[in-house]
CSV table of C-alpha atoms in Angstrom, one decimal:
chain,number,residue,atom,x,y,z
A,1,UNK,CA,15.5,-6.8,-24.5
A,2,UNK,CA,15.5,-10.5,-24.1
A,3,UNK,CA,18.4,-10.2,-21.7
A,4,UNK,CA,16.7,-7.7,-19.6
A,5,UNK,CA,13.5,-9.7,-19.6
A,6,UNK,CA,15.3,-12.8,-18.4
A,7,UNK,CA,17.1,-10.7,-15.8
A,8,UNK,CA,13.8,-9.4,-14.5
A,9,UNK,CA,12.3,-12.9,-14.4
A,10,UNK,CA,15.4,-14.0,-12.5
A,11,UNK,CA,15.0,-11.1,-10.1
A,12,UNK,CA,11.4,-11.9,-9.5
A,13,UNK,CA,12.1,-15.5,-8.8
A,14,UNK,CA,14.9,-14.6,-6.3
A,15,UNK,CA,12.8,-11.9,-4.7
A,16,UNK,CA,9.8,-14.3,-4.3
A,17,UNK,CA,11.8,-17.2,-2.9
A,18,UNK,CA,14.5,-15.6,-0.8
A,19,UNK,CA,15.3,-12.4,1.0
A,20,UNK,CA,18.6,-11.8,-0.8
A,21,UNK,CA,17.3,-8.8,-2.5
A,22,UNK,CA,15.9,-7.1,0.6
A,23,UNK,CA,19.0,-5.0,1.0
A,24,UNK,CA,18.7,-3.7,-2.6
A,25,UNK,CA,15.0,-3.0,-2.2
A,26,UNK,CA,15.6,-1.2,1.0
A,27,UNK,CA,18.3,1.0,-0.7
A,28,UNK,CA,16.1,1.8,-3.6
A,29,UNK,CA,13.2,2.6,-1.2
A,30,UNK,CA,15.3,5.4,0.3
A,31,UNK,CA,15.5,6.9,-3.2
A,32,UNK,CA,11.8,6.9,-3.7
A,33,UNK,CA,10.9,7.9,-0.1
A,34,UNK,CA,10.5,11.6,-1.1
A,35,UNK,CA,7.8,10.5,-3.6
A,36,UNK,CA,5.7,9.1,-0.7
A,37,UNK,CA,6.3,12.2,1.4
A,38,UNK,CA,5.2,14.6,-1.4
A,39,UNK,CA,2.3,12.4,-2.4
A,40,UNK,CA,1.0,12.7,1.1
A,41,UNK,CA,0.9,16.5,1.0
A,42,UNK,CA,-2.8,16.8,-0.3
A,43,UNK,CA,-3.9,14.9,2.8
A,44,UNK,CA,-1.7,17.0,5.1
A,45,UNK,CA,-2.9,20.2,3.4
A,46,UNK,CA,-6.5,19.2,4.0
A,47,UNK,CA,-5.8,18.5,7.7
A,48,UNK,CA,-4.0,21.8,8.0
A,49,UNK,CA,-6.7,23.7,6.3
A,50,UNK,CA,-9.3,22.2,8.6
A,51,UNK,CA,-7.2,23.2,11.6
A,52,UNK,CA,-6.7,26.7,10.3
A,53,UNK,CA,-10.4,27.3,9.6
A,54,UNK,CA,-11.7,25.9,12.9
A,55,UNK,CA,-13.3,28.7,14.9
A,56,UNK,CA,-12.3,29.6,18.4
A,57,UNK,CA,-15.5,28.3,19.9
A,58,UNK,CA,-15.1,25.1,18.0
A,59,UNK,CA,-11.6,24.6,19.4
A,60,UNK,CA,-12.8,25.4,22.9
A,61,UNK,CA,-15.6,22.8,22.6
A,62,UNK,CA,-13.1,20.4,21.3
A,63,UNK,CA,-10.7,21.0,24.2
A,64,UNK,CA,-13.5,20.5,26.7
A,65,UNK,CA,-14.6,17.3,25.2
A,66,UNK,CA,-11.1,16.0,24.9
A,67,UNK,CA,-10.4,16.8,28.6
A,68,UNK,CA,-13.5,14.9,29.5
A,69,UNK,CA,-12.3,12.0,27.5
A,70,UNK,CA,-8.9,12.2,29.0
A,71,UNK,CA,-10.4,12.0,32.5
A,72,UNK,CA,-12.4,9.0,31.6
A,73,UNK,CA,-9.4,7.3,30.0
A,74,UNK,CA,-7.3,8.0,33.1
A,75,UNK,CA,-9.9,6.4,35.3
A,76,UNK,CA,-9.9,3.4,33.0
A,77,UNK,CA,-6.1,3.2,32.8
A,78,UNK,CA,-5.9,3.3,36.6
A,79,UNK,CA,-8.3,0.4,36.8
A,80,UNK,CA,-6.3,-1.4,34.0
A,81,UNK,CA,-3.0,-0.9,35.7
A,82,UNK,CA,-4.3,-2.4,38.9
A,83,UNK,CA,-5.7,-5.3,36.9
A,84,UNK,CA,-2.4,-5.7,35.0
A,85,UNK,CA,-0.4,-5.8,38.2
A,86,UNK,CA,-2.7,-8.4,39.6
A,87,UNK,CA,-2.6,-10.4,36.5
A,88,UNK,CA,1.2,-10.3,36.4
A,89,UNK,CA,1.3,-11.4,40.0
A,90,UNK,CA,-1.0,-14.3,39.4
A,91,UNK,CA,1.1,-15.3,36.3
A,92,UNK,CA,4.2,-15.0,38.4
A,93,UNK,CA,2.6,-17.4,40.9
A,94,UNK,CA,1.8,-19.8,38.0
A,95,UNK,CA,5.4,-19.5,36.7
A,96,UNK,CA,4.1,-18.3,33.3
A,97,UNK,CA,6.2,-16.1,31.2
A,98,UNK,CA,3.5,-14.2,29.3
A,99,UNK,CA,3.0,-10.7,30.7
A,100,UNK,CA,0.8,-7.9,29.5
A,101,UNK,CA,3.5,-5.3,29.0
A,102,UNK,CA,4.4,-4.1,25.6
A,103,UNK,CA,6.3,-1.1,24.4
A,104,UNK,CA,4.9,0.9,21.6
A,105,UNK,CA,6.2,3.4,19.1
A,106,UNK,CA,3.8,5.8,17.3
A,107,UNK,CA,4.1,6.0,13.5
A,108,UNK,CA,2.3,8.1,11.0
A,109,UNK,CA,0.8,6.8,7.7
A,110,UNK,CA,2.6,8.3,4.7
A,111,UNK,CA,1.1,6.2,1.9
A,112,UNK,CA,-1.5,3.8,0.8
A,113,UNK,CA,-0.9,1.1,-1.9
A,114,UNK,CA,-2.6,2.4,-5.1
A,115,UNK,CA,-3.6,-1.1,-6.1
A,116,UNK,CA,-7.1,-1.7,-4.6
A,117,UNK,CA,-6.4,-5.5,-4.6
A,118,UNK,CA,-3.6,-5.0,-2.1
A,119,UNK,CA,-4.3,-3.7,1.4
A,120,UNK,CA,-0.9,-2.3,2.3
A,121,UNK,CA,0.1,1.0,3.8
A,122,UNK,CA,3.5,2.8,4.2
A,123,UNK,CA,4.4,4.3,7.6
A,124,UNK,CA,7.1,6.8,8.4
A,125,UNK,CA,9.2,4.6,10.7
A,126,UNK,CA,11.9,2.2,9.6
A,127,UNK,CA,15.0,0.3,10.6
A,128,UNK,CA,16.4,3.5,12.1
A,129,UNK,CA,13.7,3.3,14.7
A,130,UNK,CA,14.2,-0.5,15.1
A,131,UNK,CA,11.2,-1.5,13.2
A,132,UNK,CA,11.5,-5.2,12.1
A,133,UNK,CA,9.7,-7.4,9.6
A,134,UNK,CA,6.8,-9.2,11.3
A,135,UNK,CA,6.2,-6.5,13.8
A,136,UNK,CA,2.5,-6.2,14.9
A,137,UNK,CA,0.8,-2.9,14.1
A,138,UNK,CA,-2.2,-1.5,16.1
A,139,UNK,CA,-4.4,1.5,16.0
A,140,UNK,CA,-6.4,3.0,18.9
A,141,UNK,CA,-9.3,0.5,18.2
A,142,UNK,CA,-7.5,-2.8,17.5
A,143,UNK,CA,-5.1,-4.9,15.5
A,144,UNK,CA,-4.3,-3.4,12.1
A,145,UNK,CA,-1.7,-5.7,10.5
A,146,UNK,CA,2.0,-6.5,10.4
A,147,UNK,CA,5.2,-5.0,9.0
A,148,UNK,CA,6.3,-6.9,5.8
A,149,UNK,CA,9.1,-4.7,4.5
A,150,UNK,CA,11.5,-2.3,6.1
A,151,UNK,CA,13.8,0.4,4.8
A,152,UNK,CA,15.8,2.9,6.8
A,153,UNK,CA,13.1,5.5,7.0
A,154,UNK,CA,9.8,3.9,6.0
A,155,UNK,CA,8.2,0.5,6.2
A,156,UNK,CA,5.3,-1.3,4.6
A,157,UNK,CA,2.4,-2.8,6.6
A,158,UNK,CA,0.1,-5.5,5.4
A,159,UNK,CA,-3.4,-5.0,6.8
A,160,UNK,CA,-5.4,-7.8,8.3
A,161,UNK,CA,-8.0,-7.3,5.6
A,162,UNK,CA,-5.7,-8.2,2.7
A,163,UNK,CA,-6.6,-11.4,1.0
A,164,UNK,CA,-3.2,-13.0,1.8
A,165,UNK,CA,-3.4,-12.3,5.5
A,166,UNK,CA,-4.7,-14.4,8.4
A,167,UNK,CA,-4.7,-13.7,12.2
A,168,UNK,CA,-5.1,-16.4,14.9
A,169,UNK,CA,-8.0,-15.1,17.1
A,170,UNK,CA,-10.0,-16.2,20.1
A,171,UNK,CA,-13.7,-15.5,20.9
A,172,UNK,CA,-13.6,-13.7,24.3
A,173,UNK,CA,-16.9,-15.1,25.5
A,174,UNK,CA,-16.2,-18.8,24.8
A,175,UNK,CA,-12.4,-18.9,24.4
A,176,UNK,CA,-13.0,-20.6,21.0
A,177,UNK,CA,-9.8,-20.4,18.9
A,178,UNK,CA,-10.3,-19.5,15.2
A,179,UNK,CA,-8.4,-18.1,12.2
A,180,UNK,CA,-9.6,-14.8,10.8
A,181,UNK,CA,-8.7,-14.3,7.1
A,182,UNK,CA,-8.7,-11.1,5.2
A,183,UNK,CA,-11.1,-10.9,2.2
A,184,UNK,CA,-9.8,-8.0,0.2
A,185,UNK,CA,-12.8,-6.0,1.5
A,186,UNK,CA,-11.8,-3.5,4.2
A,187,UNK,CA,-14.7,-4.0,6.5
A,188,UNK,CA,-14.9,-7.8,6.4
A,189,UNK,CA,-12.8,-10.7,7.8
A,190,UNK,CA,-13.8,-14.4,7.1
A,191,UNK,CA,-13.5,-16.9,10.0
A,192,UNK,CA,-12.1,-20.1,8.6
A,193,UNK,CA,-13.3,-23.7,9.4
A,194,UNK,CA,-16.0,-22.8,12.0
A,195,UNK,CA,-17.9,-25.9,13.1
A,196,UNK,CA,-21.7,-25.7,12.7
A,197,UNK,CA,-22.0,-26.2,16.5
A,198,UNK,CA,-19.4,-23.8,17.5
A,199,UNK,CA,-20.2,-21.5,20.4
A,200,UNK,CA,-20.1,-18.2,18.5
A,201,UNK,CA,-22.8,-15.6,17.8
A,202,UNK,CA,-23.3,-12.2,16.3
A,203,UNK,CA,-21.7,-9.5,18.4
A,204,UNK,CA,-18.9,-11.6,19.9
A,205,UNK,CA,-15.6,-9.9,20.3
A,206,UNK,CA,-12.5,-11.5,18.8
A,207,UNK,CA,-9.1,-10.9,20.2
A,208,UNK,CA,-5.7,-12.0,19.0
A,209,UNK,CA,-4.9,-15.4,20.6
A,210,UNK,CA,-1.1,-15.1,20.4
A,211,UNK,CA,-0.8,-18.5,18.7
A,212,UNK,CA,1.8,-18.4,16.0
A,213,UNK,CA,4.0,-16.1,18.0
A,214,UNK,CA,3.4,-13.2,15.6
A,215,UNK,CA,0.8,-11.1,17.3
A,216,UNK,CA,0.6,-10.3,21.1
A,217,UNK,CA,-2.2,-11.8,23.1
A,218,UNK,CA,-5.4,-10.0,23.8
A,219,UNK,CA,-5.7,-7.1,21.3
A,220,UNK,CA,-9.2,-6.7,19.8
A,221,UNK,CA,-9.3,-7.9,16.2
A,222,UNK,CA,-13.0,-7.7,15.3
A,223,UNK,CA,-16.7,-8.2,16.1
A,224,UNK,CA,-18.6,-11.1,14.7
A,225,UNK,CA,-21.2,-9.8,12.2
A,226,UNK,CA,-22.7,-13.0,10.9
A,227,UNK,CA,-22.8,-16.7,11.8
A,228,UNK,CA,-24.8,-19.0,9.6
A,229,UNK,CA,-24.6,-22.8,9.1
A,230,UNK,CA,-26.0,-24.4,6.0
A,231,UNK,CA,-26.2,-28.2,7.0
A,232,UNK,CA,-25.2,-29.2,3.5
A,233,UNK,CA,-21.8,-27.6,3.9
A,234,UNK,CA,-19.0,-28.9,6.1
A,235,UNK,CA,-18.3,-25.6,7.9
A,236,UNK,CA,-20.4,-22.6,9.0
A,237,UNK,CA,-20.0,-19.3,7.4
A,238,UNK,CA,-18.9,-16.7,9.8
A,239,UNK,CA,-17.7,-13.1,9.2
A,240,UNK,CA,-16.3,-10.4,11.4
A,241,UNK,CA,-16.0,-6.6,11.1
A,242,UNK,CA,-12.4,-5.4,12.0
A,243,UNK,CA,-12.2,-3.3,15.1
A,244,UNK,CA,-9.3,-1.2,13.8
A,245,UNK,CA,-10.2,1.7,11.5
A,246,UNK,CA,-8.2,0.1,8.7
A,247,UNK,CA,-9.0,2.8,6.1
A,248,UNK,CA,-9.2,5.8,8.5
A,249,UNK,CA,-6.4,5.7,11.0
A,250,UNK,CA,-3.5,8.1,10.2
A,251,UNK,CA,-1.6,7.2,13.4
A,252,UNK,CA,-0.6,3.7,14.2
A,253,UNK,CA,1.2,1.9,17.0
A,254,UNK,CA,4.2,-0.4,16.4
A,255,UNK,CA,4.3,-3.0,19.2
A,256,UNK,CA,7.6,-4.2,20.7
A,257,UNK,CA,6.5,-7.3,22.6
A,258,UNK,CA,8.7,-8.9,25.2
A,259,UNK,CA,8.8,-11.9,23.0
A,260,UNK,CA,10.5,-9.9,20.2
A,261,UNK,CA,13.5,-9.6,22.6
A,262,UNK,CA,14.4,-6.1,21.6
A,263,UNK,CA,15.6,-3.1,23.5
A,264,UNK,CA,12.6,-0.7,24.0
A,265,UNK,CA,13.0,2.5,21.9
A,266,UNK,CA,10.5,5.0,23.2
A,267,UNK,CA,8.9,3.4,26.2
A,268,UNK,CA,5.2,3.7,26.8
A,269,UNK,CA,3.4,1.0,28.6
A,270,UNK,CA,0.3,-0.1,26.8
B,1,UNK,CA,20.8,22.0,-35.2
B,2,UNK,CA,23.4,20.4,-32.9
B,3,UNK,CA,22.8,20.7,-29.2
B,4,UNK,CA,25.7,21.0,-26.7
B,5,UNK,CA,26.4,18.6,-24.0
B,6,UNK,CA,25.3,21.2,-21.4
B,7,UNK,CA,21.9,21.6,-23.0
B,8,UNK,CA,21.4,17.9,-23.1
B,9,UNK,CA,22.2,17.6,-19.5
B,10,UNK,CA,19.7,20.3,-18.5
B,11,UNK,CA,17.0,18.7,-20.6
B,12,UNK,CA,17.6,15.4,-18.9
B,13,UNK,CA,16.2,17.0,-15.8
B,14,UNK,CA,12.9,17.7,-17.6
B,15,UNK,CA,12.6,14.1,-18.5
B,16,UNK,CA,13.5,12.9,-15.0
B,17,UNK,CA,11.1,15.4,-13.4
B,18,UNK,CA,8.2,14.3,-15.6
B,19,UNK,CA,8.8,10.7,-14.5
B,20,UNK,CA,9.0,11.7,-10.9
B,21,UNK,CA,5.7,13.5,-11.2
B,22,UNK,CA,4.1,10.5,-12.9
B,23,UNK,CA,5.3,8.3,-10.0
B,24,UNK,CA,3.8,10.8,-7.6
B,25,UNK,CA,0.5,10.6,-9.3
B,26,UNK,CA,0.5,6.9,-9.3
B,27,UNK,CA,0.8,6.6,-5.5
B,28,UNK,CA,-0.9,9.8,-4.3
B,29,UNK,CA,-3.6,8.7,-1.8
B,30,UNK,CA,-7.2,9.4,-2.6
B,31,UNK,CA,-9.2,11.4,-0.1
B,32,UNK,CA,-11.3,9.3,2.3
B,33,UNK,CA,-14.7,10.3,0.8
B,34,UNK,CA,-13.8,8.6,-2.5
B,35,UNK,CA,-14.9,4.9,-2.4
B,36,UNK,CA,-11.9,2.6,-2.7
B,37,UNK,CA,-13.4,0.8,-5.8
B,38,UNK,CA,-12.5,3.9,-7.8
B,39,UNK,CA,-8.9,2.9,-7.2
B,40,UNK,CA,-9.3,0.5,-10.2
B,41,UNK,CA,-9.6,3.6,-12.4
B,42,UNK,CA,-6.2,4.9,-11.6
B,43,UNK,CA,-4.4,5.4,-14.9
B,44,UNK,CA,-0.8,4.1,-15.5
B,45,UNK,CA,0.8,7.6,-15.4
B,46,UNK,CA,4.4,6.3,-15.6
B,47,UNK,CA,3.7,4.2,-18.7
B,48,UNK,CA,1.9,7.1,-20.4
B,49,UNK,CA,4.9,9.4,-19.8
B,50,UNK,CA,7.3,6.6,-20.9
B,51,UNK,CA,5.4,6.1,-24.2
B,52,UNK,CA,5.5,9.9,-24.8
B,53,UNK,CA,9.3,10.2,-24.4
B,54,UNK,CA,10.0,7.1,-26.4
B,55,UNK,CA,7.8,8.4,-29.2
B,56,UNK,CA,9.3,11.9,-29.1
B,57,UNK,CA,13.0,11.1,-28.3
B,58,UNK,CA,13.6,7.4,-29.2
B,59,UNK,CA,17.4,8.0,-29.2
B,60,UNK,CA,17.3,9.1,-25.5
B,61,UNK,CA,14.6,7.0,-23.8
B,62,UNK,CA,14.6,3.3,-24.6
B,63,UNK,CA,14.2,-0.2,-23.3
B,64,UNK,CA,16.9,0.1,-20.7
B,65,UNK,CA,15.6,3.3,-19.2
B,66,UNK,CA,12.2,1.7,-19.1
B,67,UNK,CA,13.6,-1.2,-17.2
B,68,UNK,CA,15.3,0.9,-14.6
B,69,UNK,CA,12.1,3.0,-14.2
B,70,UNK,CA,10.2,-0.3,-13.7
B,71,UNK,CA,12.5,-1.3,-10.8
B,72,UNK,CA,11.8,2.0,-9.1
B,73,UNK,CA,8.0,1.6,-9.6
B,74,UNK,CA,8.4,-2.0,-8.1
B,75,UNK,CA,10.0,-0.5,-5.0
B,76,UNK,CA,7.4,2.2,-4.8
B,77,UNK,CA,4.4,-0.1,-5.0
B,78,UNK,CA,6.0,-3.0,-3.1
B,79,UNK,CA,5.6,-5.5,-5.9
B,80,UNK,CA,8.2,-8.1,-6.8
B,81,UNK,CA,11.4,-6.7,-8.0
B,82,UNK,CA,11.3,-6.9,-11.8
B,83,UNK,CA,7.6,-7.2,-12.2
B,84,UNK,CA,7.1,-3.7,-13.5
B,85,UNK,CA,10.5,-4.1,-15.1
B,86,UNK,CA,9.1,-6.7,-17.5
B,87,UNK,CA,5.8,-4.8,-18.0
B,88,UNK,CA,7.7,-1.6,-18.9
B,89,UNK,CA,10.1,-3.4,-21.2
B,90,UNK,CA,7.1,-4.6,-23.2
B,91,UNK,CA,5.6,-1.1,-23.3
B,92,UNK,CA,8.9,0.3,-24.4
B,93,UNK,CA,9.4,-2.4,-27.0
B,94,UNK,CA,6.0,-1.7,-28.6
B,95,UNK,CA,6.5,2.0,-28.4
B,96,UNK,CA,10.0,2.1,-29.8
B,97,UNK,CA,9.1,-0.2,-32.7
B,98,UNK,CA,6.0,1.8,-33.6
B,99,UNK,CA,7.2,5.3,-32.9
B,100,UNK,CA,7.4,6.4,-36.5
B,101,UNK,CA,3.9,5.2,-37.2
B,102,UNK,CA,2.6,6.6,-33.9
B,103,UNK,CA,3.9,10.1,-34.8
B,104,UNK,CA,1.8,10.0,-38.0
B,105,UNK,CA,-1.4,8.9,-36.3
B,106,UNK,CA,-4.2,11.1,-35.1
B,107,UNK,CA,-4.3,11.4,-31.3
B,108,UNK,CA,-7.4,9.1,-31.0
B,109,UNK,CA,-5.6,6.4,-33.0
B,110,UNK,CA,-2.6,6.8,-30.7
B,111,UNK,CA,-5.1,6.3,-27.8
B,112,UNK,CA,-6.2,3.0,-29.2
B,113,UNK,CA,-2.6,1.7,-29.5
B,114,UNK,CA,-2.0,2.9,-26.0
B,115,UNK,CA,-5.1,1.1,-24.7
B,116,UNK,CA,-3.7,-2.2,-26.2
B,117,UNK,CA,-0.2,-1.6,-25.0
B,118,UNK,CA,-1.1,-0.7,-21.5
B,119,UNK,CA,-3.6,-3.5,-21.5
B,120,UNK,CA,-0.8,-6.0,-22.3
B,121,UNK,CA,1.5,-4.6,-19.6
B,122,UNK,CA,-1.4,-4.8,-17.1
B,123,UNK,CA,-2.0,-8.4,-18.1
B,124,UNK,CA,1.7,-9.2,-17.5
B,125,UNK,CA,1.5,-7.5,-14.0
B,126,UNK,CA,-1.6,-9.5,-13.3
B,127,UNK,CA,0.0,-12.8,-14.5
B,128,UNK,CA,3.0,-12.3,-12.1
B,129,UNK,CA,0.7,-11.5,-9.2
B,130,UNK,CA,-1.6,-14.4,-10.0
B,131,UNK,CA,1.4,-16.7,-10.3
B,132,UNK,CA,2.6,-15.9,-6.8
B,133,UNK,CA,-1.0,-16.0,-5.5
B,134,UNK,CA,-1.5,-12.3,-4.8
B,135,UNK,CA,-4.6,-11.7,-6.8
B,136,UNK,CA,-7.5,-13.5,-8.4
B,137,UNK,CA,-8.9,-13.2,-11.9
B,138,UNK,CA,-10.6,-9.8,-12.2
B,139,UNK,CA,-11.4,-8.0,-15.4
B,140,UNK,CA,-11.3,-4.7,-13.6
B,141,UNK,CA,-7.5,-4.3,-14.3
B,142,UNK,CA,-8.4,-3.4,-17.9
B,143,UNK,CA,-10.3,-0.3,-16.6
B,144,UNK,CA,-7.0,1.3,-15.8
B,145,UNK,CA,-5.8,0.8,-19.4
B,146,UNK,CA,-9.0,2.3,-20.6
B,147,UNK,CA,-8.7,5.4,-18.4
B,148,UNK,CA,-5.0,5.7,-19.4
B,149,UNK,CA,-6.0,5.7,-23.1
B,150,UNK,CA,-8.7,8.4,-22.5
B,151,UNK,CA,-6.2,10.6,-20.7
B,152,UNK,CA,-3.5,10.2,-23.4
B,153,UNK,CA,-4.5,13.3,-25.5
B,154,UNK,CA,-4.0,15.6,-22.4
B,155,UNK,CA,-0.8,13.9,-21.3
B,156,UNK,CA,0.4,14.2,-24.9
B,157,UNK,CA,-0.4,17.9,-25.1
B,158,UNK,CA,1.1,18.8,-21.7
B,159,UNK,CA,4.3,16.9,-22.4
B,160,UNK,CA,4.7,18.3,-25.9
B,161,UNK,CA,4.3,21.8,-24.4
B,162,UNK,CA,7.0,21.0,-21.8
B,163,UNK,CA,9.3,19.5,-24.5
B,164,UNK,CA,9.0,22.6,-26.6
B,165,UNK,CA,9.3,25.0,-23.7
B,166,UNK,CA,12.5,23.5,-22.4
B,167,UNK,CA,13.7,22.6,-25.9
B,168,UNK,CA,14.3,19.0,-24.9
B,169,UNK,CA,15.9,17.0,-27.7
């Protein structure tokens, strides 16, 4: 018993300080992958039941509204692609390397960490799909988090709302650069070290600033919900509401940025 | 009555299956309409099943099986490799040194012991996470031990039924 305990402690130390055990972990994860898949069945069954019991009229209405949305999105995308092209041309003129072209891969959520203190989810894409540690993850609304662990078929994503996670962000209106830290509460991010005189107000959009070379530039991170400065304290208190539906999205996007220097897998320009 | 090697092997599947189902229960995601705070009430299914098998079959399930199980739970929940290993070793140690007394106790007395045992293992988990800076002091982790203790009578009945049904020994 003492031997096994010491061995466990040694394993924990090695696992915490180095990545020597990542291979072992990834191998063991393959063994427990079926557990995730089966554990996800209640959710799947609920979705399926909902689909099966939707009436014909309901479906028709849904199709019509989706077609309308598609049309709107197409118009927006056309405008966007023109803007992207223009932007890239201007950047070419400036000799700047950053371009707004990222490839994405769609992944589905298969598990949520049962510990409420940890905001982590498991997705159904792994090293077989070229997912790598540190890869940014988005949903339709904004930045969700980053990959922290990969195995052949699944990977684990740390959400931006986790207490141990921070994102470098930028206020769109004033270009002010800040750090948004997770609080352990799904719908709240804390903005760190905000000056009392900073040009920031409620309703400001925060986008990823790209500093730190982890997240791509310009994806929405959150909306500022509160900005208060108590003169007796060195910094103002500012919080934001994440744009991404951190506890709702079932489909997420894995981003392959040009900076990550990888071959695109399934190409879709975003 | 002596059991043949074949019977032992077939009964091993029952034990493994109960552990697999316990792992399943410990990661199954809650529906969206349930507030996330209720996640603190999630019982330690794997530890409950572990305690039952150690109590019922101490010659088959012991500290080493507990440790291996712990490693799988570590991978499943993305915690440090060995964290649940240590926690499960402690649970297995307490259960295997008390199993003769546990068998004589009434179910509610067993529940009390289980509250303390799972409480200790939760504390160890918490220490490790706190040490590497993953969580802050929060008494809510004891809620899980409480719910586990309250669920014990049912887990006990179901597993005893399974053990008798498949003649696991």
